[in-house]
Coordinates of C-alpha atoms in Angstrom, one line a residue:
M1 CA 0.0 0.0 0.0
V2 CA 1.4 3.4 -0.9
P3 CA 2.0 5.6 2.1
S4 CA -0.2 8.6 2.5
R5 CA 1.1 12.2 2.2
E6 CA 0.0 15.3 4.0
A7 CA 0.0 18.6 2.2
L8 CA -0.4 21.6 4.5
L9 CA -0.9 25.2 3.3
G10 CA -1.8 28.4 5.0
P11 CA -4.5 31.0 5.0
G12 CA -3.6 34.0 3.0
T13 CA -0.9 32.3 1.2
T14 CA -0.2 32.6 -2.5
A15 CA 0.6 30.7 -5.5
I16 CA 4.2 30.4 -5.4
S17 CA 3.6 29.3 -2.2
Y18 CA 5.3 27.3 0.3
I19 CA 3.7 23.9 0.8
L20 CA 4.8 21.7 3.7
F21 CA 4.9 18.1 2.5
L22 CA 5.1 15.4 5.2
S23 CA 6.1 11.8 4.9
S24 CA 3.4 9.4 6.0
L25 CA 5.7 8.4 8.8
Q26 CA 7.3 11.7 9.6
N27 CA 5.2 13.2 12.3
Q28 CA 4.4 10.4 14.7
N29 CA 1.4 12.2 16.1
Y30 CA -0.6 12.8 12.9
K31 CA -3.4 10.6 11.6
G32 CA -1.8 7.8 9.8
H33 CA 1.5 8.5 11.4
G34 CA 0.9 6.9 14.8
L35 CA 3.4 4.4 16.2
S36 CA 2.1 0.9 16.6
K37 CA 0.7 -0.4 19.9
G38 CA -0.2 3.2 21.0
K39 CA 3.4 4.1 21.7
E40 CA 3.8 7.9 22.0
R41 CA 6.7 10.1 20.9
E42 CA 9.2 11.0 23.6
Q43 CA 9.0 14.6 24.8
R44 CA 12.5 16.1 24.8
A45 CA 13.8 18.8 27.2
S46 CA 15.9 20.4 24.5
I47 CA 16.3 20.2 20.7
R48 CA 19.7 20.3 19.2
F49 CA 19.6 22.0 15.8
K50 CA 22.0 22.6 13.0
T51 CA 21.9 24.7 9.8
T52 CA 24.3 26.3 7.4
L53 CA 21.7 28.9 6.2
M54 CA 22.5 32.3 7.7
N55 CA 19.2 34.1 7.0
T56 CA 15.7 34.4 8.6
L57 CA 15.8 30.7 9.4
M58 CA 18.8 31.0 11.7
D59 CA 17.0 33.8 13.6
V60 CA 13.9 31.6 14.1
L61 CA 15.9 28.6 15.2
R62 CA 18.0 30.5 17.7
H63 CA 14.9 32.2 19.3
R64 CA 12.8 29.0 19.6
P65 CA 12.4 28.0 23.3
G66 CA 14.4 25.0 24.3
W67 CA 16.3 24.8 21.0
V68 CA 20.1 24.8 21.2
E69 CA 22.5 25.4 18.3
V70 CA 25.1 22.7 17.5
K71 CA 28.4 23.7 16.0
D72 CA 30.6 21.7 13.6
E73 CA 30.3 17.9 14.0
G74 CA 28.2 17.9 17.2
E75 CA 25.2 15.6 17.4
W76 CA 21.9 17.1 16.3
D77 CA 18.2 16.4 16.5
F78 CA 17.0 18.7 13.7
Y79 CA 19.0 19.7 10.6
W80 CA 17.8 22.2 8.1
C81 CA 20.3 21.1 5.5
D82 CA 20.9 22.2 1.9
V83 CA 20.4 19.7 -1.0
S84 CA 24.1 19.3 -1.6
W85 CA 24.6 18.0 2.0
L86 CA 21.7 15.6 1.4
R87 CA 23.2 14.2 -1.7
E88 CA 26.6 13.6 -0.1
N89 CA 25.6 12.4 3.4
F90 CA 22.1 11.1 3.8
D91 CA 22.8 7.5 2.9
H92 CA 25.8 7.5 5.2
T93 CA 24.3 9.1 8.3
Y94 CA 22.6 7.1 11.1
M95 CA 19.6 8.9 12.5
D96 CA 17.7 8.2 15.7
E97 CA 13.9 7.8 15.6
H98 CA 13.3 11.4 16.6
V99 CA 15.7 13.1 14.2
R100 CA 14.3 15.3 11.4
I101 CA 15.9 16.9 8.3
S102 CA 14.4 19.4 5.8
H103 CA 14.4 17.4 2.5
F104 CA 13.3 14.1 1.0
R105 CA 16.3 12.5 -0.6
N106 CA 14.7 12.5 -4.0
H107 CA 12.9 15.9 -3.7
Y108 CA 14.1 16.6 -7.3
E109 CA 11.3 14.4 -8.6
L110 CA 9.1 17.6 -8.2
T111 CA 11.7 20.3 -8.3
R112 CA 13.7 19.5 -11.4
K113 CA 11.7 21.0 -14.3
N114 CA 12.0 18.0 -16.5
Y115 CA 11.1 15.5 -13.8
M116 CA 8.2 17.6 -12.7
V117 CA 6.7 17.5 -16.2
K118 CA 7.5 13.8 -16.6
N119 CA 5.6 13.0 -13.4
L120 CA 2.7 15.2 -14.2
K121 CA 2.3 13.7 -17.6
R122 CA 2.5 10.2 -16.2
F123 CA -0.1 11.0 -13.5
R124 CA -2.4 12.6 -16.0
K125 CA -2.4 9.4 -18.1
Q126 CA -3.0 7.3 -14.9
L127 CA -6.0 9.5 -14.1
E128 CA -7.4 9.2 -17.6
R129 CA -7.2 5.4 -17.4
E130 CA -8.7 5.1 -13.8
A131 CA -11.1 8.0 -13.6
G132 CA -11.7 9.3 -17.1
K133 CA -10.8 12.3 -19.2
L134 CA -12.7 14.8 -17.0
E135 CA -10.6 14.0 -14.0
A136 CA -7.4 13.9 -16.0
A137 CA -8.2 17.4 -17.3
K138 CA -7.6 18.7 -13.8
C139 CA -3.9 18.2 -14.5
D140 CA -3.9 20.6 -17.4
F141 CA -2.2 23.4 -15.5
F142 CA 1.3 23.3 -16.9
P143 CA 2.3 24.7 -20.3
K144 CA 3.2 22.2 -23.1
T145 CA 6.8 21.2 -22.3
F146 CA 9.5 19.2 -23.9
E147 CA 12.8 18.0 -22.5
M148 CA 15.8 19.0 -24.6
P149 CA 17.7 17.5 -26.3
C150 CA 16.1 14.1 -25.9
E151 CA 12.6 15.2 -27.0
Y152 CA 13.9 17.6 -29.7
H153 CA 12.1 15.8 -32.6
L154 CA 8.8 15.8 -30.7
F155 CA 9.3 19.5 -30.0
V156 CA 10.0 20.3 -33.6
E157 CA 6.8 18.5 -34.6
E158 CA 4.8 20.6 -32.1
F159 CA 6.6 23.8 -33.1
R160 CA 5.7 23.4 -36.7
K161 CA 2.0 22.8 -35.8
N162 CA 1.9 26.3 -34.2
P163 CA 4.3 28.6 -36.1
G164 CA 4.8 32.1 -34.7
I165 CA 4.2 31.4 -31.0
T166 CA 6.9 32.2 -28.4
W167 CA 8.7 29.4 -26.5
I168 CA 10.9 29.7 -23.5
M169 CA 14.0 27.6 -22.8
K170 CA 15.0 26.9 -19.2
P171 CA 17.9 24.8 -17.8
V172 CA 16.4 22.0 -15.7
A173 CA 18.6 22.4 -12.7
R174 CA 19.3 26.2 -12.4
S175 CA 17.5 28.9 -10.5
Q176 CA 17.0 32.7 -10.3
G177 CA 16.4 33.0 -14.1
K178 CA 19.9 31.9 -15.1
G179 CA 20.3 30.4 -18.6
I180 CA 16.7 31.3 -19.7
F181 CA 16.0 32.6 -23.2
L182 CA 13.1 33.1 -25.5
F183 CA 12.7 32.1 -29.2
R184 CA 10.3 32.0 -32.0
R185 CA 12.4 30.4 -34.7
L186 CA 13.9 26.9 -35.0
K187 CA 17.1 28.5 -36.0
D188 CA 17.5 29.9 -32.5
I189 CA 17.2 26.4 -31.0
M190 CA 19.7 25.0 -33.5
D191 CA 22.2 27.7 -32.6
W192 CA 21.7 26.8 -29.0
R193 CA 22.5 23.2 -29.7
K194 CA 25.7 24.2 -31.6
D195 CA 26.7 26.5 -28.8
T196 CA 26.3 23.9 -26.1
R197 CA 28.3 21.4 -28.0
S198 CA 31.1 23.8 -28.9
S199 CA 31.3 24.8 -25.2
D200 CA 32.1 21.2 -24.4
N201 CA 35.1 21.3 -26.8
Q202 CA 33.4 18.8 -29.0
K203 CA 33.8 16.0 -26.4
D204 CA 31.1 13.5 -26.9
D205 CA 31.5 12.0 -23.4
I206 CA 30.4 15.3 -21.8
P207 CA 26.6 15.5 -22.0
V208 CA 24.8 18.6 -23.2
E209 CA 23.1 20.4 -20.3
N210 CA 19.4 19.5 -20.2
Y211 CA 16.8 22.2 -20.8
V212 CA 13.1 22.3 -21.1
A213 CA 11.4 24.0 -24.0
Q214 CA 8.1 25.3 -22.7
R215 CA 5.3 27.2 -24.5
Y216 CA 5.4 30.7 -23.2
I217 CA 2.3 32.2 -21.6
E218 CA 1.8 35.2 -23.8
N219 CA -1.3 36.6 -22.0
P220 CA -0.2 37.0 -18.4
Y221 CA -2.5 38.9 -16.1
L222 CA -1.2 42.4 -15.7
I223 CA -1.7 44.8 -12.8
G224 CA -1.1 48.4 -13.8
G225 CA 0.9 47.2 -16.8
E226 CA 3.1 45.0 -14.6
M227 CA 3.6 41.3 -15.0
F228 CA 3.7 39.2 -11.8
S229 CA 4.0 35.7 -10.5
P230 CA 1.6 35.4 -7.5
G231 CA 3.7 34.0 -5.1
D232 CA 5.5 33.5 -2.0
F233 CA 3.9 31.3 0.5
V234 CA 1.4 28.5 0.9
A235 CA 2.4 28.1 4.4
Q236 CA 1.4 31.1 6.4
G237 CA -0.6 34.1 6.3
S238 CA 0.7 37.6 5.5
P239 CA 1.3 36.8 1.9
F240 CA 2.8 38.8 -0.8
L241 CA 3.0 38.9 -4.6
F242 CA 6.1 39.2 -6.7
T243 CA 5.7 42.0 -9.2
L244 CA 7.9 43.3 -12.0
T245 CA 7.7 46.4 -14.1
L246 CA 8.3 45.5 -17.7
D247 CA 9.7 48.8 -18.8
H248 CA 13.0 48.6 -17.0
H249 CA 14.5 45.3 -18.0
P250 CA 16.0 44.2 -21.4
L251 CA 15.0 40.8 -22.6
P252 CA 15.0 38.2 -21.1
D253 CA 14.7 39.8 -17.7
V254 CA 11.2 41.2 -18.4
H255 CA 10.0 37.7 -18.4
L256 CA 11.3 36.9 -14.9
T257 CA 9.6 37.7 -11.6
N258 CA 12.4 36.6 -9.4
V259 CA 13.4 38.9 -6.6
A260 CA 17.1 38.3 -7.6
V261 CA 16.2 39.9 -10.9
Q262 CA 13.8 42.6 -9.6
K263 CA 16.5 44.0 -7.3
T264 CA 18.4 45.3 -10.4
S265 CA 15.5 47.5 -11.5
P266 CA 15.9 51.2 -11.0
D267 CA 12.4 51.2 -9.5
Y268 CA 13.3 48.7 -6.8
H269 CA 12.8 50.0 -3.2
P270 CA 14.9 48.1 -0.7
K271 CA 12.7 48.9 2.2
K272 CA 9.3 48.3 0.5
G273 CA 10.5 45.4 -1.6
C274 CA 8.4 44.3 -4.6
K275 CA 5.6 42.2 -3.1
W276 CA 2.0 42.6 -2.6
M277 CA -0.4 41.3 0.1
L278 CA -2.4 38.4 -1.2
Q279 CA -5.5 39.6 0.6
R280 CA -5.2 42.8 -1.2
F281 CA -4.7 40.9 -4.5
R282 CA -7.8 38.8 -3.9
Q283 CA -9.8 41.9 -3.1
Y284 CA -8.5 43.6 -6.3
L285 CA -9.5 40.6 -8.4
A286 CA -12.9 40.4 -6.8
S287 CA -13.6 44.1 -7.6
K288 CA -12.6 43.5 -11.2
H289 CA -14.1 40.1 -11.9
G290 CA -16.5 39.3 -9.1
P291 CA -16.1 36.9 -6.1
E292 CA -17.2 33.8 -8.0
A293 CA -14.4 34.1 -10.5
V294 CA -11.9 34.6 -7.7
E295 CA -13.2 31.6 -5.8
T296 CA -12.8 29.5 -8.9
L297 CA -9.2 30.8 -9.4
F298 CA -8.2 29.9 -5.8
R299 CA -9.8 26.5 -6.0
D300 CA -7.8 25.9 -9.2
I301 CA -4.6 26.9 -7.4
D302 CA -5.4 24.5 -4.6
N303 CA -5.9 21.8 -7.2
I304 CA -2.4 22.5 -8.5
F305 CA -0.9 21.9 -5.1
V306 CA -2.8 18.6 -4.6
K307 CA -2.4 17.1 -8.1
S308 CA 1.3 18.0 -8.3
L309 CA 2.0 16.3 -5.0
Q310 CA -0.1 13.3 -5.9
S311 CA 2.0 13.0 -9.1
V312 CA 5.1 12.2 -7.1
Q313 CA 3.5 10.3 -4.3
K314 CA 4.6 6.9 -5.6
V315 CA 8.1 8.0 -6.4
I316 CA 9.2 10.2 -3.5
I317 CA 11.2 8.0 -1.1
S318 CA 9.2 8.0 2.1
D319 CA 11.3 8.4 5.2
K320 CA 10.1 9.2 8.7
H321 CA 13.0 11.6 9.2
C322 CA 12.0 13.9 6.3
F323 CA 9.8 16.8 5.6
E324 CA 9.8 19.4 2.8
L325 CA 9.0 23.0 2.3
Y326 CA 8.3 23.4 -1.4
G327 CA 8.1 26.8 -3.1
Y328 CA 5.5 26.9 -5.9
D329 CA 5.9 29.3 -8.8
I330 CA 2.5 29.9 -10.5
L331 CA 1.6 32.4 -13.2
I332 CA -2.0 33.6 -13.7
D333 CA -3.2 34.5 -17.3
Q334 CA -5.8 37.0 -18.4
D335 CA -8.5 34.4 -18.3
L336 CA -7.7 33.8 -14.6
K337 CA -6.2 30.4 -15.2
P338 CA -3.2 29.5 -13.0
W339 CA -0.2 27.8 -14.6
L340 CA 2.4 25.9 -12.7
L341 CA 5.8 27.0 -13.9
E342 CA 8.1 25.2 -11.4
V343 CA 8.5 24.0 -7.8
N344 CA 11.5 24.9 -5.7
A345 CA 13.2 22.7 -3.1
S346 CA 15.1 25.6 -1.6
P347 CA 12.8 28.6 -1.8
S348 CA 14.3 31.8 -0.7
L349 CA 14.3 32.3 3.1
T350 CA 16.2 35.6 2.8
A351 CA 14.0 38.6 3.5
S352 CA 13.9 41.4 0.9
S353 CA 12.1 43.9 3.3
Q354 CA 10.9 44.2 6.8
E355 CA 7.5 42.9 5.9
D356 CA 9.0 40.0 4.1
Y357 CA 11.2 39.3 7.2
E358 CA 8.0 39.2 9.4
L359 CA 6.3 37.0 6.9
K360 CA 9.1 34.4 6.7
T361 CA 9.6 34.4 10.4
C362 CA 6.0 33.4 10.9
L363 CA 6.2 30.9 8.1
L364 CA 9.2 29.2 9.6
E365 CA 7.8 29.3 13.2
D366 CA 4.7 27.5 12.0
T367 CA 6.8 25.0 10.0
L368 CA 8.5 24.0 13.2
H369 CA 5.2 23.8 15.0
V370 CA 3.9 21.4 12.4
V371 CA 7.1 19.3 12.3
D372 CA 6.6 19.2 16.1
M373 CA 9.9 18.2 17.5
E374 CA 8.5 18.9 20.9
A375 CA 5.7 16.3 20.5
R376 CA 2.9 18.6 21.5
L377 CA 0.3 18.0 18.8
T378 CA -2.4 15.4 19.1
G379 CA -2.7 14.5 15.4
R380 CA -6.3 15.8 15.1
E381 CA -5.4 19.4 14.2
K382 CA -6.7 20.7 10.9
R383 CA -4.9 24.0 11.4
V384 CA -1.6 25.0 13.1
G385 CA -1.0 28.7 13.0
G386 CA -0.9 29.7 9.3
F387 CA -1.0 26.1 8.1
D388 CA -4.2 24.3 6.9
L389 CA -4.3 20.6 6.5
M390 CA -5.9 20.3 3.0
W391 CA -5.1 16.7 2.1
N392 CA -4.6 13.5 4.0
D393 CA -5.1 10.6 1.7
G394 CA -8.1 12.5 0.5
P395 CA -9.4 16.1 0.6
V396 CA -9.9 17.5 4.1
S397 CA -13.1 19.4 4.8
R398 CA -13.4 22.5 6.9
E399 CA -16.3 20.9 8.8
E400 CA -15.9 18.0 11.1
G401 CA -17.2 14.5 10.2
A402 CA -16.9 12.4 7.1
P403 CA -17.9 14.6 4.0
D404 CA -20.1 13.2 1.2
L405 CA -17.6 13.5 -1.7
S406 CA -19.9 11.8 -4.3
G407 CA -21.5 15.0 -5.3
M408 CA -19.2 17.4 -3.5
G409 CA -22.4 19.0 -2.1
N410 CA -21.5 21.4 0.7
F411 CA -17.9 20.1 0.9
V412 CA -15.4 22.9 1.3
T413 CA -11.7 22.1 1.3
N414 CA -9.9 23.1 4.4
T415 CA -7.9 26.0 2.9
H416 CA -8.1 29.7 3.4
L417 CA -5.9 31.0 0.5
G418 CA -5.9 34.8 0.5
C419 CA -8.2 35.1 3.5
V420 CA -7.7 37.1 6.7
N421 CA -5.3 35.3 9.0
D422 CA -5.8 35.1 12.7
R423 CA -2.6 33.1 13.1
K424 CA -1.6 34.3 16.6
K425 CA -5.0 33.9 18.1
Q426 CA -5.3 30.3 16.6
L427 CA -1.9 29.3 18.0
R428 CA -2.8 30.7 21.5
Q429 CA -6.0 28.7 21.5
L430 CA -4.3 25.6 20.1
F431 CA -1.5 25.3 22.7
C432 CA -3.7 26.4 25.6
S433 CA -6.1 23.7 24.7
L434 CA -3.3 21.1 24.4
Q435 CA -2.0 22.1 27.8
L436 CA -5.4 21.7 29.4
Q437 CA -5.8 18.3 27.8
K438 CA -2.5 17.2 29.1
K439 CA -3.3 18.3 32.6
A440 CA -6.7 16.6 32.5
S441 CA -5.1 13.3 31.3
S442 CA -2.5 13.4 34.0

């Protein structure tokens, strides 16, 4: 039986969101995660943590009550590692039952652009066989994509069917817009192939860097003439949007909404940053298109989170020590259709403004609450701070009890994307209630 996965996202979060993805065995307290014979997790007096990331994350870890930083080669309970450490050390490191690290060992099944598309295509075919074309169509949220150079001939066939459209080339394993270019002629792609081969000094044993050729979304939704990628967090609640003014960047930078690129714009304000509250964005859309259209948009975004995670459920190596904070990059077009562009395994945790710092601080605090090294949660929580439990081997309803999913009648998924977030109040109520339950049971 395939282990379940839990996807948790937060009220007021956006489309490039952060999603917390838990192994079915990772949190011993959660439904489906319980130890056999009723054994409970051991409560620890202190948590030894380690990380090499000197950003907002380090501040949060150092200020967490009962957590102690470990230097150099000291033993640790919690390690927020980078993916290079994971590749080199995971299979050679013994971990006690309680230890947690911040990545699945093959997280790249979702975060490498070519693997993401491969898994989504495979999952779509599976849905069509098992549930029909209507259900499979719910996976039609990523642009037509080909891996290069191995699917070059398939790409050429598609290219010739639709002459004149714009395509975007992206290296499968780079970030921050590096290596991206646009093209409309086959000659451009042929020149790219020649360039990559000549840069390898004609050595056949050195492989050409893999790219994806992806149909470019030429009708992005604009706000005040600006292109944006809704995004920062599906994990907590004072969300923002990346925005980019088109007038101040030469190609290809006008097509990128990364903060790393935006910082080079003459209009960039280091204190204000370049992000927008998702609540404000939702209100803006509602005023322009009506609340029903906005509800449909946000349901479609939720669908992207769930379907993309389902597409890798059978291939991600489940390990009780692992959790993952994925960053989702989603673009909205003029028809209010969201498109999944990519998923990041190491989304930026460096703040670009004071508001961004506060946002990421809350995000990371709640991530640690959900991972629950302190073993405080009961496993029945549908919400922890800014995180909502939206999937647990099936959609999670806002209401208690088993929902009737046959007709999806009054069923409402337990997600509050873009809504007002009462995170602090919820956390106070949650932990106060847990303390009272603990006292009553003792």
